[in-house]
């Protein structure tokens, strides 16, 4: 049986249009998925849209549409952006689809039958934008502690999930699985939260109707987070064991933003425990992007629109920047200056130049045919061994979801390549007939090192890597064996590369 890997993004609310925050999570998932696929895993990569709830209902009313019309329209924008961003997802789930509704109803009924969901009455403060109830003591100056907006007092009959019953079980799971909640600082936050005590959770609403009805009680719709979280199993075919559900669940990693960590590490695991289902292996919360130092918001009109960025700078430059600029897990700031700087220095100067220098020297000194390496001196051996070690380094960083470190380690080898050219001075070797063997070794080492570099870069920058690998005469799909030194054979035709990343003139921007 082949090894499987299941990675998910949050499902995005359709009351907002996609921005770089959404693109960030989806891109990270895409890189992991592409990398694991290359390494021979049978990968399932899920994304989708969250289409129920009061927030969506209100947005539809103010847009003069039905909620479904709004969802149909906005989910297309997400899909179009994912195409443009070169996201290779396996499946896209919408919570209005039958397969999802069937799964939600099934798990809800199951928990009603086991007594984990019961009918009660609720009176508390509700924040509509956050779709969250708060107790009096949790409010800050009478407002929502998360978004600071006014809350309203709601009293309603409600179904409750016995979350309190799972407190100890959850704590011992977190304790026994140090990898479950990441990064570590977030793990500690969740542990303290759970230790303060879990209350039963209201999992139905009667004040609006845009949602999935509670089985056997049409007056209630199921709470949007109960509905949404189960997308991760419904997309696989839950409750049917013989479907992808049996094959891919539990998820290897749920990638999310830090604002929705509690839903994924407290609510979701306790729902699963109650249903007797295995828990996801890892939940990783990344940080938030600000823009030029400010919170991104519609009212500040500073929302960074990924379509515009891609049109202006190219898809791979944007993909590279988002994962290189900020360590995954920390907050980061987006600025055009930082993006242009990365393009000019990392992509045009370091990466692109190295390929240009190498391919034009092979063109000039060996008529575009890759020579076999000959005598290997210390300097060649050092550069080669750096390149040979790279696949393992990248593998361990990707396993930790340390994307910026993975890219940094790739750039260490790129910089070593540029330095290697400066130190071996091929133009001088070319003038000396007895140095032909040395020159061959230098050219081979440069080409082969970059073939490994672009193989490892292909999950991050698929289009650029494909192009570069064609210049290097490696026109095939990469797999695990592509990472081995010596794959590129002498005699391969190498093509002089044109600039992969033209420099951007900052003044004009
Ligand atoms: N629908 C829920 C998720 C349900 S998952 C079962 C939701 N949707 S969302 O559209 O509001 O947010 C989706 C993701 O976008 C979250 O992970 C959130 O962290 C992320 N981001 C939204 N703004 C962001 C930034 N400014 N920066 C980084 N990520 C941000 O929550």
XYZ file of C-alpha atoms and ligand atoms in Angstrom, residues 9-16 19-25 49-51 55 78 224-225 227-232 255-260 263-264 286-291 295-296, ligand 1:
75
model
C -6.702 24.495 4.414
C -9.525 26.202 6.289
C -12.642 26.548 4.195
C -13.025 30.236 3.438
C -16.084 32.312 4.259
C -17.854 33.540 1.167
C -18.794 36.892 2.675
C -15.289 38.139 1.931
C -6.828 38.322 -0.095
C -3.209 37.464 0.691
C -4.154 36.057 4.099
C -6.245 33.360 2.419
C -3.693 32.873 -0.338
C -1.028 32.298 2.295
C -2.599 29.226 3.927
C -15.606 27.392 1.035
C -17.630 27.866 4.207
C -21.030 28.979 3.011
C -22.558 36.199 8.566
C -11.597 31.644 -4.802
C -21.680 27.082 11.636
C -18.447 25.859 13.240
C -20.950 22.392 10.259
C -17.667 23.765 8.905
C -15.159 21.676 10.849
C -16.630 18.412 9.689
C -15.834 19.360 6.077
C -12.472 17.690 6.607
C -3.061 24.288 8.172
C -4.870 27.279 9.657
C -4.380 30.867 10.795
C -3.824 31.579 14.466
C -7.271 33.147 14.885
C -9.029 29.816 14.392
C -11.874 25.791 16.953
C -9.401 23.311 15.505
C 0.466 30.406 11.052
C 0.657 34.100 11.864
C -1.141 37.072 10.377
C -0.063 39.465 7.676
C -0.229 43.158 8.219
C 0.213 45.555 5.322
C -3.888 45.615 10.061
C -5.429 44.615 6.739
N -14.575 29.768 7.639
C -13.620 29.841 8.681
C -12.733 28.619 8.701
C -13.435 27.318 8.839
S -12.354 25.983 8.778
C -13.245 24.694 9.196
C -12.752 31.091 8.503
N -12.713 31.613 7.305
S -11.951 32.953 6.909
O -12.171 33.102 5.497
O -12.368 34.027 7.731
O -10.445 32.768 7.226
C -9.722 31.745 6.652
C -8.272 31.818 6.978
O -7.684 33.008 6.487
C -7.955 31.750 8.448
O -7.014 30.712 8.653
C -7.334 33.073 8.753
O -6.328 32.953 9.703
C -6.740 33.442 7.420
N -6.501 34.876 7.356
C -7.423 35.868 7.280
N -6.756 37.067 7.321
C -5.430 36.863 7.430
C -4.286 37.678 7.453
N -4.342 38.996 7.433
N -3.066 37.048 7.476
C -2.946 35.686 7.451
N -4.006 34.908 7.435
C -5.258 35.448 7.516
O -12.148 31.515 9.465
